[in-house]
mmCIF file of C-alpha atoms in Angstrom:
data_model
loop_
_atom_site.group_PDB
_atom_site.id
_atom_site.type_symbol
_atom_site.label_atom_id
_atom_site.label_comp_id
_atom_site.label_asym_id
_atom_site.label_seq_id
_atom_site.Cartn_x
_atom_site.Cartn_y
_atom_site.Cartn_z
ATOM 1 C CA UNK A 738 -130.887 -33.304 -37.226
ATOM 2 C CA UNK A 739 -130.289 -31.749 -40.630
ATOM 3 C CA UNK A 740 -129.681 -33.940 -43.650
ATOM 4 C CA UNK A 741 -126.945 -31.534 -44.746
ATOM 5 C CA UNK A 742 -123.926 -32.100 -42.484
ATOM 6 C CA UNK A 743 -122.078 -28.915 -41.584
ATOM 7 C CA UNK A 744 -118.365 -28.573 -40.864
ATOM 8 C CA UNK A 745 -117.286 -28.880 -37.260
ATOM 9 C CA UNK A 746 -114.156 -27.937 -35.405
ATOM 10 C CA UNK A 747 -113.373 -31.607 -35.024
ATOM 11 C CA UNK A 748 -112.840 -32.055 -38.737
ATOM 12 C CA UNK A 749 -109.242 -32.219 -39.775
ATOM 13 C CA UNK A 750 -108.546 -30.433 -43.045
ATOM 14 C CA UNK A 751 -105.521 -32.408 -44.143
ATOM 15 C CA UNK A 752 -107.283 -35.641 -44.921
ATOM 16 C CA UNK A 753 -108.444 -36.969 -48.252
ATOM 17 C CA UNK A 754 -111.895 -37.741 -49.587
ATOM 18 C CA UNK A 755 -110.393 -40.624 -51.467
ATOM 19 C CA UNK A 756 -112.248 -43.828 -50.709
ATOM 20 C CA UNK A 757 -111.560 -46.565 -53.202
ATOM 21 C CA UNK A 758 -114.570 -48.623 -54.300
ATOM 22 C CA UNK A 759 -113.600 -52.267 -53.928
ATOM 23 C CA UNK A 760 -115.747 -54.111 -56.430
ATOM 24 C CA UNK A 761 -114.182 -57.528 -56.157
ATOM 25 C CA UNK A 762 -114.538 -58.459 -52.489
ATOM 26 C CA UNK A 763 -116.546 -61.578 -51.688
ATOM 27 C CA UNK A 764 -119.254 -62.001 -49.095
ATOM 28 C CA UNK A 765 -117.675 -63.115 -45.821
ATOM 29 C CA UNK A 766 -113.961 -62.455 -46.192
ATOM 30 C CA UNK A 767 -111.836 -60.732 -43.582
ATOM 31 C CA UNK A 768 -110.572 -57.313 -44.694
ATOM 32 C CA UNK A 769 -107.459 -55.515 -43.594
ATOM 33 C CA UNK A 770 -108.043 -52.475 -41.364
ATOM 34 C CA UNK A 771 -108.419 -49.272 -43.368
ATOM 35 C CA UNK A 772 -105.746 -46.718 -42.575
ATOM 36 C CA UNK A 773 -106.522 -42.992 -42.573
ATOM 37 C CA UNK A 774 -105.520 -41.346 -45.857
ATOM 38 C CA UNK A 775 -103.853 -37.982 -46.160
ATOM 39 C CA UNK A 776 -104.129 -35.496 -49.003
ATOM 40 C CA UNK A 777 -106.502 -32.745 -50.114
ATOM 41 C CA UNK A 778 -109.143 -31.430 -47.723
ATOM 42 C CA UNK A 779 -112.847 -32.082 -48.126
ATOM 43 C CA UNK A 780 -114.630 -28.956 -49.263
ATOM 44 C CA UNK A 781 -118.223 -28.023 -48.431
ATOM 45 C CA UNK A 782 -120.702 -26.054 -50.490
ATOM 46 C CA UNK A 783 -122.728 -23.076 -49.276
ATOM 47 C CA UNK A 784 -125.349 -25.425 -47.787
ATOM 48 C CA UNK A 785 -122.769 -27.364 -45.777
ATOM 49 C CA UNK A 786 -122.916 -30.367 -48.113
ATOM 50 C CA UNK A 787 -119.588 -32.148 -48.660
ATOM 51 C CA UNK A 788 -118.332 -31.959 -52.221
ATOM 52 C CA UNK A 789 -117.530 -35.599 -52.963
ATOM 53 C CA UNK A 790 -115.641 -36.786 -56.019
ATOM 54 C CA UNK A 791 -117.128 -40.233 -56.642
ATOM 55 C CA UNK A 792 -118.850 -40.969 -59.964
ATOM 56 C CA UNK A 793 -122.332 -40.848 -58.485
ATOM 57 C CA UNK A 794 -121.880 -37.454 -56.820
ATOM 58 C CA UNK A 795 -120.434 -35.992 -60.005
ATOM 59 C CA UNK A 796 -123.370 -37.274 -62.058
ATOM 60 C CA UNK A 797 -125.925 -35.966 -59.565
ATOM 61 C CA UNK A 798 -124.277 -32.538 -59.583
ATOM 62 C CA UNK A 799 -124.459 -32.446 -63.389
ATOM 63 C CA UNK A 800 -128.159 -33.439 -63.421
ATOM 64 C CA UNK A 801 -129.264 -31.096 -60.641
ATOM 65 C CA UNK A 802 -131.603 -28.388 -61.904
ATOM 66 C CA UNK A 803 -131.971 -29.918 -65.380
ATOM 67 C CA UNK A 804 -135.532 -30.184 -66.742
ATOM 68 C CA UNK A 805 -136.340 -32.799 -69.387
ATOM 69 C CA UNK A 806 -138.760 -32.180 -72.273
ATOM 70 C CA UNK A 807 -140.808 -35.383 -72.515
ATOM 71 C CA UNK A 808 -143.149 -34.467 -75.363
ATOM 72 C CA UNK A 809 -141.492 -37.063 -77.610
ATOM 73 C CA UNK A 810 -142.673 -39.817 -75.242
ATOM 74 C CA UNK A 811 -146.393 -38.973 -75.155
ATOM 75 C CA UNK A 812 -148.549 -42.104 -75.385
ATOM 76 C CA UNK A 813 -152.199 -42.972 -75.002
ATOM 77 C CA UNK A 814 -153.255 -45.096 -72.028
ATOM 78 C CA UNK A 815 -153.549 -47.868 -71.130
ATOM 79 C CA UNK A 816 -149.757 -47.991 -71.048
ATOM 80 C CA UNK A 817 -147.421 -50.943 -71.381
ATOM 81 C CA UNK A 818 -144.739 -50.565 -68.719
ATOM 82 C CA UNK A 819 -141.656 -52.644 -67.951
ATOM 83 C CA UNK A 820 -140.682 -52.662 -64.263
ATOM 84 C CA UNK A 821 -137.132 -53.998 -64.090
ATOM 85 C CA UNK A 822 -136.427 -53.841 -60.377
ATOM 86 C CA UNK A 823 -134.856 -55.622 -57.407
ATOM 87 C CA UNK A 824 -137.727 -57.941 -56.614
ATOM 88 C CA UNK A 825 -138.835 -59.308 -53.221
ATOM 89 C CA UNK A 826 -135.406 -60.535 -52.114
ATOM 90 C CA UNK A 827 -135.754 -58.786 -48.731
ATOM 91 C CA UNK A 828 -137.998 -56.341 -46.876
ATOM 92 C CA UNK A 829 -136.804 -53.413 -48.989
ATOM 93 C CA UNK A 830 -137.677 -55.070 -52.288
ATOM 94 C CA UNK A 831 -141.005 -56.361 -51.000
ATOM 95 C CA UNK A 832 -141.989 -52.927 -49.682
ATOM 96 C CA UNK A 833 -140.920 -51.320 -52.959
ATOM 97 C CA UNK A 834 -143.015 -53.746 -55.028
ATOM 98 C CA UNK A 835 -146.089 -53.242 -52.845
ATOM 99 C CA UNK A 836 -145.913 -49.456 -53.236
ATOM 100 C CA UNK A 837 -145.075 -49.581 -56.942
ATOM 101 C CA UNK A 838 -147.915 -51.964 -57.772
ATOM 102 C CA UNK A 839 -150.378 -49.915 -55.739
ATOM 103 C CA UNK A 840 -149.325 -46.709 -57.505
ATOM 104 C CA UNK A 841 -149.715 -48.238 -60.957
ATOM 105 C CA UNK A 842 -153.091 -49.731 -59.989
ATOM 106 C CA UNK A 843 -154.363 -46.489 -58.464
ATOM 107 C CA UNK A 844 -153.465 -44.579 -61.634
ATOM 108 C CA UNK A 845 -155.860 -46.672 -63.720
ATOM 109 C CA UNK A 846 -153.589 -46.021 -66.721
ATOM 110 C CA UNK A 847 -151.528 -49.206 -66.979
ATOM 111 C CA UNK A 848 -152.741 -52.012 -69.197
ATOM 112 C CA UNK A 849 -149.773 -54.366 -69.022
ATOM 113 C CA UNK A 850 -146.931 -54.461 -66.511
ATOM 114 C CA UNK A 851 -143.871 -56.474 -67.549
ATOM 115 C CA UNK A 852 -142.222 -57.313 -64.210
ATOM 116 C CA UNK A 853 -138.563 -58.379 -64.150
ATOM 117 C CA UNK A 854 -136.809 -58.923 -60.776
ATOM 118 C CA UNK A 855 -133.021 -58.808 -60.904
ATOM 119 C CA UNK A 856 -132.292 -62.074 -59.051
ATOM 120 C CA UNK A 857 -128.833 -60.675 -58.195
ATOM 121 C CA UNK A 858 -127.643 -60.770 -61.824
ATOM 122 C CA UNK A 859 -127.056 -57.782 -64.086
ATOM 123 C CA UNK A 860 -127.595 -60.135 -67.042
ATOM 124 C CA UNK A 861 -131.226 -60.603 -65.983
ATOM 125 C CA UNK A 862 -131.772 -56.856 -66.083
ATOM 126 C CA UNK A 863 -130.044 -56.531 -69.446
ATOM 127 C CA UNK A 864 -132.293 -59.241 -70.872
ATOM 128 C CA UNK A 865 -135.309 -57.552 -69.291
ATOM 129 C CA UNK A 866 -134.473 -54.283 -71.051
ATOM 130 C CA UNK A 867 -133.943 -56.100 -74.351
ATOM 131 C CA UNK A 868 -137.313 -57.857 -73.943
ATOM 132 C CA UNK A 869 -138.941 -54.503 -73.138
ATOM 133 C CA UNK A 870 -137.478 -52.995 -76.307
ATOM 134 C CA UNK A 871 -138.699 -55.963 -78.358
ATOM 135 C CA UNK A 872 -142.160 -55.580 -76.829
ATOM 136 C CA UNK A 873 -142.105 -51.844 -77.661
ATOM 137 C CA UNK A 874 -143.249 -50.850 -74.175
ATOM 138 C CA UNK A 875 -144.185 -47.251 -73.521
ATOM 139 C CA UNK A 876 -141.711 -46.803 -70.636
ATOM 140 C CA UNK A 877 -139.199 -48.612 -68.452
ATOM 141 C CA UNK A 878 -138.973 -48.175 -64.678
ATOM 142 C CA UNK A 879 -135.521 -49.405 -63.668
ATOM 143 C CA UNK A 880 -133.863 -50.109 -60.327
ATOM 144 C CA UNK A 881 -130.424 -51.049 -61.581
ATOM 145 C CA UNK A 882 -128.096 -53.552 -59.974
ATOM 146 C CA UNK A 883 -125.084 -52.044 -61.743
ATOM 147 C CA UNK A 884 -124.590 -48.449 -62.883
ATOM 148 C CA UNK A 885 -121.867 -49.484 -65.313
ATOM 149 C CA UNK A 886 -123.269 -52.852 -66.361
ATOM 150 C CA UNK A 887 -126.559 -51.491 -67.720
ATOM 151 C CA UNK A 888 -125.219 -48.505 -69.677
ATOM 152 C CA UNK A 889 -125.429 -50.128 -73.113
ATOM 153 C CA UNK A 890 -128.887 -51.586 -72.498
ATOM 154 C CA UNK A 891 -130.295 -48.244 -71.300
ATOM 155 C CA UNK A 892 -128.759 -46.439 -74.256
ATOM 156 C CA UNK A 893 -130.372 -48.945 -76.628
ATOM 157 C CA UNK A 894 -133.761 -48.383 -74.996
ATOM 158 C CA UNK A 895 -133.399 -44.624 -75.355
ATOM 159 C CA UNK A 896 -132.353 -45.007 -78.992
ATOM 160 C CA UNK A 897 -135.528 -47.069 -79.488
ATOM 161 C CA UNK A 898 -137.576 -44.112 -78.219
ATOM 162 C CA UNK A 899 -138.436 -45.648 -74.846
ATOM 163 C CA UNK A 900 -138.040 -43.402 -71.781
ATOM 164 C CA UNK A 901 -136.101 -44.940 -68.899
ATOM 165 C CA UNK A 902 -136.894 -43.687 -65.407
ATOM 166 C CA UNK A 903 -134.385 -44.982 -62.871
ATOM 167 C CA UNK A 904 -135.673 -45.493 -59.342
ATOM 168 C CA UNK A 905 -133.401 -45.634 -56.276
ATOM 169 C CA UNK A 906 -130.476 -46.922 -58.374
ATOM 170 C CA UNK A 907 -129.282 -45.317 -61.580
ATOM 171 C CA UNK A 908 -126.952 -45.852 -64.518
ATOM 172 C CA UNK A 909 -123.605 -44.361 -65.446
ATOM 173 C CA UNK A 910 -124.806 -42.535 -68.551
ATOM 174 C CA UNK A 911 -126.921 -39.483 -69.261
ATOM 175 C CA UNK A 912 -129.121 -41.474 -71.667
ATOM 176 C CA UNK A 913 -131.748 -42.142 -68.997
ATOM 177 C CA UNK A 914 -134.776 -39.839 -68.974
ATOM 178 C CA UNK A 915 -135.044 -39.130 -65.248
ATOM 179 C CA UNK A 916 -133.689 -40.430 -61.950
ATOM 180 C CA UNK A 917 -135.594 -40.543 -58.666
ATOM 181 C CA UNK A 918 -133.387 -41.540 -55.759
ATOM 182 C CA UNK A 919 -131.486 -40.476 -52.670
ATOM 183 C CA UNK A 920 -128.044 -38.955 -52.625
ATOM 184 C CA UNK A 921 -126.441 -42.303 -51.867
ATOM 185 C CA UNK A 922 -122.849 -41.235 -51.056
ATOM 186 C CA UNK A 923 -124.177 -38.418 -48.862
ATOM 187 C CA UNK A 924 -126.185 -40.978 -46.861
ATOM 188 C CA UNK A 925 -122.969 -42.796 -46.041
ATOM 189 C CA UNK A 926 -121.157 -39.561 -45.291
ATOM 190 C CA UNK A 927 -123.751 -38.073 -42.973
ATOM 191 C CA UNK A 928 -124.185 -41.201 -40.848
ATOM 192 C CA UNK A 929 -120.455 -41.864 -40.544
ATOM 193 C CA UNK A 930 -119.812 -38.215 -39.704
ATOM 194 C CA UNK A 931 -122.426 -38.390 -36.945
ATOM 195 C CA UNK A 932 -120.762 -41.512 -35.525
ATOM 196 C CA UNK A 933 -117.376 -39.801 -35.514
ATOM 197 C CA UNK A 934 -118.892 -36.765 -33.815
ATOM 198 C CA UNK A 935 -120.529 -38.960 -31.158
ATOM 199 C CA UNK A 936 -117.102 -40.542 -30.553
ATOM 200 C CA UNK A 937 -115.399 -37.130 -30.252
ATOM 201 C CA UNK A 938 -113.336 -37.990 -33.296
ATOM 202 C CA UNK A 939 -111.584 -41.101 -31.972
ATOM 203 C CA UNK A 940 -112.309 -44.790 -31.550
ATOM 204 C CA UNK A 941 -112.364 -48.228 -33.159
ATOM 205 C CA UNK A 942 -114.951 -48.689 -35.922
ATOM 206 C CA UNK A 943 -116.150 -51.771 -37.816
ATOM 207 C CA UNK A 944 -117.718 -51.324 -41.264
ATOM 208 C CA UNK A 945 -120.262 -53.847 -42.565
ATOM 209 C CA UNK A 946 -121.234 -53.627 -46.231
ATOM 210 C CA UNK A 947 -123.896 -55.215 -48.444
ATOM 211 C CA UNK A 948 -123.234 -56.861 -51.796
ATOM 212 C CA UNK A 949 -119.728 -56.273 -53.139
ATOM 213 C CA UNK A 950 -120.006 -54.352 -56.391
ATOM 214 C CA UNK A 951 -123.647 -53.341 -55.926
ATOM 215 C CA UNK A 952 -123.844 -49.599 -56.400
ATOM 216 C CA UNK A 953 -125.744 -48.763 -53.222
ATOM 217 C CA UNK A 954 -123.254 -50.757 -51.154
ATOM 218 C CA UNK A 955 -120.191 -49.232 -52.769
ATOM 219 C CA UNK A 956 -121.372 -45.607 -52.776
ATOM 220 C CA UNK A 957 -122.637 -45.829 -49.193
ATOM 221 C CA UNK A 958 -119.179 -47.168 -48.383
ATOM 222 C CA UNK A 959 -117.279 -44.465 -50.281
ATOM 223 C CA UNK A 960 -119.307 -41.708 -48.604
ATOM 224 C CA UNK A 961 -118.739 -43.208 -45.156
ATOM 225 C CA UNK A 962 -115.005 -43.578 -45.744
ATOM 226 C CA UNK A 963 -114.828 -39.966 -46.895
ATOM 227 C CA UNK A 964 -116.405 -38.878 -43.609
ATOM 228 C CA UNK A 965 -114.211 -41.075 -41.441
ATOM 229 C CA UNK A 966 -111.116 -39.863 -43.299
ATOM 230 C CA UNK A 967 -111.585 -36.449 -41.661
ATOM 231 C CA UNK A 968 -110.818 -37.898 -38.223
ATOM 232 C CA UNK A 969 -107.290 -39.312 -37.751
ATOM 233 C CA UNK A 970 -108.417 -40.674 -34.389
ATOM 234 C CA UNK A 971 -110.938 -43.009 -36.031
ATOM 235 C CA UNK A 972 -109.437 -46.449 -36.637
ATOM 236 C CA UNK A 973 -111.364 -48.754 -38.973
ATOM 237 C CA UNK A 974 -110.378 -52.120 -37.546
ATOM 238 C CA UNK A 975 -112.420 -54.364 -39.851
ATOM 239 C CA UNK A 976 -114.420 -54.138 -43.084
ATOM 240 C CA UNK A 977 -116.730 -56.952 -44.145
ATOM 241 C CA UNK A 978 -119.361 -57.741 -46.777
ATOM 242 C CA UNK A 979 -122.464 -59.708 -45.732
ATOM 243 C CA UNK A 980 -124.675 -59.409 -48.823
ATOM 244 C CA UNK A 981 -127.513 -57.582 -47.038
ATOM 245 C CA UNK A 982 -128.281 -60.919 -45.389
ATOM 246 C CA UNK A 983 -129.223 -61.124 -41.713
ATOM 247 C CA UNK A 984 -127.816 -64.656 -41.444
ATOM 248 C CA UNK A 985 -124.515 -63.783 -43.097
ATOM 249 C CA UNK A 986 -124.224 -60.603 -41.038
ATOM 250 C CA UNK A 987 -124.640 -62.647 -37.853
ATOM 251 C CA UNK A 988 -121.850 -65.024 -38.882
ATOM 252 C CA UNK A 989 -119.571 -62.161 -39.889
ATOM 253 C CA UNK A 990 -120.147 -60.200 -36.694
ATOM 254 C CA UNK A 991 -119.511 -63.220 -34.472
ATOM 255 C CA UNK A 992 -116.075 -63.505 -36.073
ATOM 256 C CA UNK A 993 -115.437 -59.770 -35.866
ATOM 257 C CA UNK A 994 -116.420 -59.568 -32.191
ATOM 258 C CA UNK A 995 -114.158 -62.515 -31.354
ATOM 259 C CA UNK A 996 -111.270 -60.639 -32.966
ATOM 260 C CA UNK A 997 -112.234 -57.103 -31.905
ATOM 261 C CA UNK A 998 -114.398 -57.259 -28.757
ATOM 262 C CA UNK A 999 -113.900 -53.618 -27.756
ATOM 263 C CA UNK A 1000 -115.090 -51.671 -30.785
ATOM 264 C CA UNK A 1001 -116.687 -48.289 -30.216
ATOM 265 C CA UNK A 1002 -118.992 -48.180 -33.246
ATOM 266 C CA UNK A 1003 -120.266 -50.237 -36.156
ATOM 267 C CA UNK A 1004 -121.222 -48.529 -39.408
ATOM 268 C CA UNK A 1005 -123.637 -50.630 -41.494
ATOM 269 C CA UNK A 1006 -124.348 -50.040 -45.174
ATOM 270 C CA UNK A 1007 -127.837 -51.508 -45.151
ATOM 271 C CA UNK A 1008 -129.461 -51.850 -41.736
ATOM 272 C CA UNK A 1009 -131.442 -54.936 -42.642
ATOM 273 C CA UNK A 1010 -128.186 -56.338 -41.219
ATOM 274 C CA UNK A 1011 -128.493 -54.101 -38.152
ATOM 275 C CA UNK A 1012 -130.493 -56.489 -35.950
ATOM 276 C CA UNK A 1013 -127.797 -59.118 -36.479
ATOM 277 C CA UNK A 1014 -125.155 -56.639 -35.333
ATOM 278 C CA UNK A 1015 -127.105 -55.928 -32.135
ATOM 279 C CA UNK A 1016 -127.832 -59.600 -31.449
ATOM 280 C CA UNK A 1017 -124.207 -60.620 -32.051
ATOM 281 C CA UNK A 1018 -122.949 -58.189 -29.415
ATOM 282 C CA UNK A 1019 -125.638 -59.281 -26.961
ATOM 283 C CA UNK A 1020 -124.854 -62.943 -27.594
ATOM 284 C CA UNK A 1021 -121.184 -62.263 -26.837
ATOM 285 C CA UNK A 1022 -122.072 -60.378 -23.669
ATOM 286 C CA UNK A 1023 -120.260 -57.355 -25.049
ATOM 287 C CA UNK A 1024 -121.307 -53.753 -24.587
ATOM 288 C CA UNK A 1025 -123.394 -52.434 -27.468
ATOM 289 C CA UNK A 1026 -121.452 -49.927 -29.563
ATOM 290 C CA UNK A 1027 -122.844 -46.895 -31.328
ATOM 291 C CA UNK A 1028 -124.401 -48.056 -34.594
ATOM 292 C CA UNK A 1029 -124.817 -45.953 -37.697
ATOM 293 C CA UNK A 1030 -125.747 -46.624 -41.264
ATOM 294 C CA UNK A 1031 -128.304 -46.596 -44.017
ATOM 295 C CA UNK A 1032 -131.772 -48.004 -44.637
ATOM 296 C CA UNK A 1033 -133.101 -48.605 -41.103
ATOM 297 C CA UNK A 1034 -135.678 -51.374 -40.905
ATOM 298 C CA UNK A 1035 -138.561 -51.650 -38.483
ATOM 299 C CA UNK A 1036 -136.687 -54.455 -36.752
ATOM 300 C CA UNK A 1037 -133.616 -52.302 -36.248
ATOM 301 C CA UNK A 1038 -135.735 -49.536 -34.723
ATOM 302 C CA UNK A 1039 -137.496 -52.004 -32.435
ATOM 303 C CA UNK A 1040 -134.226 -53.356 -31.091
ATOM 304 C CA UNK A 1041 -132.744 -49.875 -30.816
ATOM 305 C CA UNK A 1042 -135.652 -48.785 -28.635
ATOM 306 C CA UNK A 1043 -135.553 -51.954 -26.517
ATOM 307 C CA UNK A 1044 -131.794 -51.658 -25.936
ATOM 308 C CA UNK A 1045 -131.575 -47.884 -25.540
ATOM 309 C CA UNK A 1046 -129.162 -47.837 -28.476
ATOM 310 C CA UNK A 1047 -127.277 -44.754 -29.577
ATOM 311 C CA UNK A 1048 -127.413 -44.562 -33.367
ATOM 312 C CA UNK A 1049 -127.419 -42.462 -36.529
ATOM 313 C CA UNK A 1050 -129.351 -43.572 -39.617
ATOM 314 C CA UNK A 1051 -130.208 -42.352 -43.105
ATOM 315 C CA UNK A 1052 -133.382 -43.854 -44.624
ATOM 316 C CA UNK A 1053 -133.339 -45.269 -48.150
ATOM 317 C CA UNK A 1054 -137.112 -45.373 -48.635
ATOM 318 C CA UNK A 1055 -138.641 -48.089 -50.825
ATOM 319 C CA UNK A 1056 -141.799 -45.970 -50.656
ATOM 320 C CA UNK A 1057 -140.051 -43.724 -53.191
ATOM 321 C CA UNK A 1058 -141.459 -46.153 -55.762
ATOM 322 C CA UNK A 1059 -144.640 -44.051 -55.598
ATOM 323 C CA UNK A 1060 -142.804 -40.965 -56.829
ATOM 324 C CA UNK A 1061 -141.023 -43.020 -59.489
ATOM 325 C CA UNK A 1062 -144.393 -44.141 -60.845
ATOM 326 C CA UNK A 1063 -145.559 -40.516 -60.838
ATOM 327 C CA UNK A 1064 -142.557 -39.555 -62.963
ATOM 328 C CA UNK A 1065 -143.243 -42.412 -65.383
ATOM 329 C CA UNK A 1066 -146.830 -41.245 -65.816
ATOM 330 C CA UNK A 1067 -145.817 -37.580 -66.145
ATOM 331 C CA UNK A 1068 -143.327 -38.574 -68.830
ATOM 332 C CA UNK A 1069 -145.957 -40.435 -70.854
ATOM 333 C CA UNK A 1070 -148.268 -37.427 -70.550
ATOM 334 C CA UNK A 1071 -145.541 -35.141 -71.932
ATOM 335 C CA UNK A 1072 -145.090 -33.124 -68.748
ATOM 336 C CA UNK A 1073 -141.624 -31.688 -68.019
ATOM 337 C CA UNK A 1074 -139.747 -33.780 -65.450
ATOM 338 C CA UNK A 1075 -136.610 -33.181 -63.415
ATOM 339 C CA UNK A 1076 -133.533 -35.047 -64.639
ATOM 340 C CA UNK A 1077 -132.721 -35.815 -60.993
ATOM 341 C CA UNK A 1078 -135.068 -35.828 -58.009
ATOM 342 C CA UNK A 1079 -133.931 -36.490 -54.455
ATOM 343 C CA UNK A 1080 -136.915 -37.844 -52.549
ATOM 344 C CA UNK A 1081 -135.635 -36.233 -49.357
ATOM 345 C CA UNK A 1082 -137.285 -33.103 -50.743
ATOM 346 C CA UNK A 1083 -140.644 -34.851 -51.229
ATOM 347 C CA UNK A 1084 -141.140 -37.320 -48.388
ATOM 348 C CA UNK A 1085 -141.321 -37.020 -44.609
ATOM 349 C CA UNK A 1086 -139.134 -39.454 -42.715
ATOM 350 C CA UNK A 1087 -136.295 -39.518 -45.229
ATOM 351 C CA UNK A 1088 -133.845 -37.082 -43.608
ATOM 352 C CA UNK A 1089 -131.171 -38.701 -41.392
ATOM 353 C CA UNK A 1090 -132.121 -39.043 -37.735
ATOM 354 C CA UNK A 1091 -130.810 -40.489 -34.487
ATOM 355 C CA UNK A 1092 -132.103 -42.255 -31.383
ATOM 356 C CA UNK A 1093 -134.181 -39.242 -30.373
ATOM 357 C CA UNK A 1094 -136.619 -40.032 -33.215
ATOM 358 C CA UNK A 1095 -136.666 -43.826 -32.988
ATOM 359 C CA UNK A 1096 -140.203 -44.060 -31.624
ATOM 360 C CA UNK A 1097 -141.471 -41.515 -34.138
ATOM 361 C CA UNK A 1098 -140.551 -43.731 -37.102
ATOM 362 C CA UNK A 1099 -141.034 -47.182 -35.581
ATOM 363 C CA UNK A 1100 -144.273 -48.866 -36.739
ATOM 364 C CA UNK A 1101 -145.461 -51.203 -33.942
ATOM 365 C CA UNK A 1102 -148.262 -52.681 -36.062
ATOM 366 C CA UNK A 1103 -145.827 -53.935 -38.706
ATOM 367 C CA UNK A 1104 -143.224 -56.686 -38.524
ATOM 368 C CA UNK A 1105 -139.463 -56.314 -38.448
ATOM 369 C CA UNK A 1106 -139.004 -56.537 -42.234
ATOM 370 C CA UNK A 1107 -141.055 -53.431 -42.971
ATOM 371 C CA UNK A 1108 -139.144 -50.362 -44.121
ATOM 372 C CA UNK A 1109 -140.729 -46.940 -43.876
ATOM 373 C CA UNK A 1110 -141.781 -44.280 -44.075
ATOM 374 C CA UNK A 1111 -145.360 -45.226 -44.940
ATOM 375 C CA UNK A 1112 -146.754 -43.733 -48.135
ATOM 376 C CA UNK A 1113 -149.816 -45.936 -48.771
ATOM 377 C CA UNK A 1114 -152.565 -47.426 -46.615
ATOM 378 C CA UNK A 1115 -151.757 -50.011 -43.961
ATOM 379 C CA UNK A 1116 -153.860 -52.512 -45.898
ATOM 380 C CA UNK A 1117 -151.386 -52.456 -48.799
ATOM 381 C CA UNK A 1118 -148.466 -53.300 -46.523
ATOM 382 C CA UNK A 1119 -150.402 -55.960 -44.631
ATOM 383 C CA UNK A 1120 -151.405 -57.601 -47.910
ATOM 384 C CA UNK A 1121 -147.702 -57.701 -48.801
ATOM 385 C CA UNK A 1122 -146.982 -59.652 -45.604
ATOM 386 C CA UNK A 1123 -145.850 -56.925 -43.215
ATOM 387 C CA UNK A 1124 -148.538 -57.419 -40.574
ATOM 388 C CA UNK A 1125 -147.266 -58.320 -37.109
#
């Protein structure tokens, strides 16, 4: 399955890309069904990629192909680095930290690592950047909680002569040095488009999102809505936020299933919630729907295999932390770096896939919280607590 979706005859041209980003919705509220929107058609580029008009897609398009001169940032090792990242709040953050720490350690070039987890507050990241500036670190590796909320802090770091490499979550300014990530809206688009194709363009769909206002959640959502908007026969009967929490997702889905027992598909923006979706349907004795979404976990793949589930997923690899560290080190050595790097071009196991590849990417020696693909030795992951 290609990671670049191509137009199909099922797509209806008279439907809009518009997918409003709802930043103020709380965790377990009931949303009104989303009605199909009409307007301008979605256009596709020469590679079959949808041309989306959200802020992230526009910024990525502007950064594509740009090379950054980093000679002004050359420093002598050992380096002082600030890692202002998500932290071990779930399997994704724990996997990310394990890979990042291993990459810094293997380099032998880092003397001091200032580690700042976000603890679900943009203010913590802002303070972390300010502390990094005060400490005059050589570089900042940033996984931002808010593209808009960290603009001023990143601009201050750049003005202080500190390169900022964003990793798997960026900022809404061009003041950063380099971004290493995935095309987040496209992940939502490709998985939702695959669901709609599997449903022959018609059916009832539930959408389950992560943290309201968090950039990954909102841009996954906007991309998915853009895809679904092409199919007037797709009815989004419920949208919910469950904060990327398995427990909250279970509670939400129990309520949804009681209200809408005959849904055809569930699209999940963050499949750490996927096992809860599967278990909620099984608990209710309801037929499992098609499931699609982003960031498949090992637990989701295990349950998909056990239940012969039809699905479509787009990985959001925490193992990309390795490439982010490489870009940090290249920057401090004065090597030219790409303004934007999509790790789909660098890592196996990152392109979207479906049930036909479930066993290929499932890791039976690791527990359900692990998120692949693997990029370091098994020992690193086991030491981080992912052994079965």
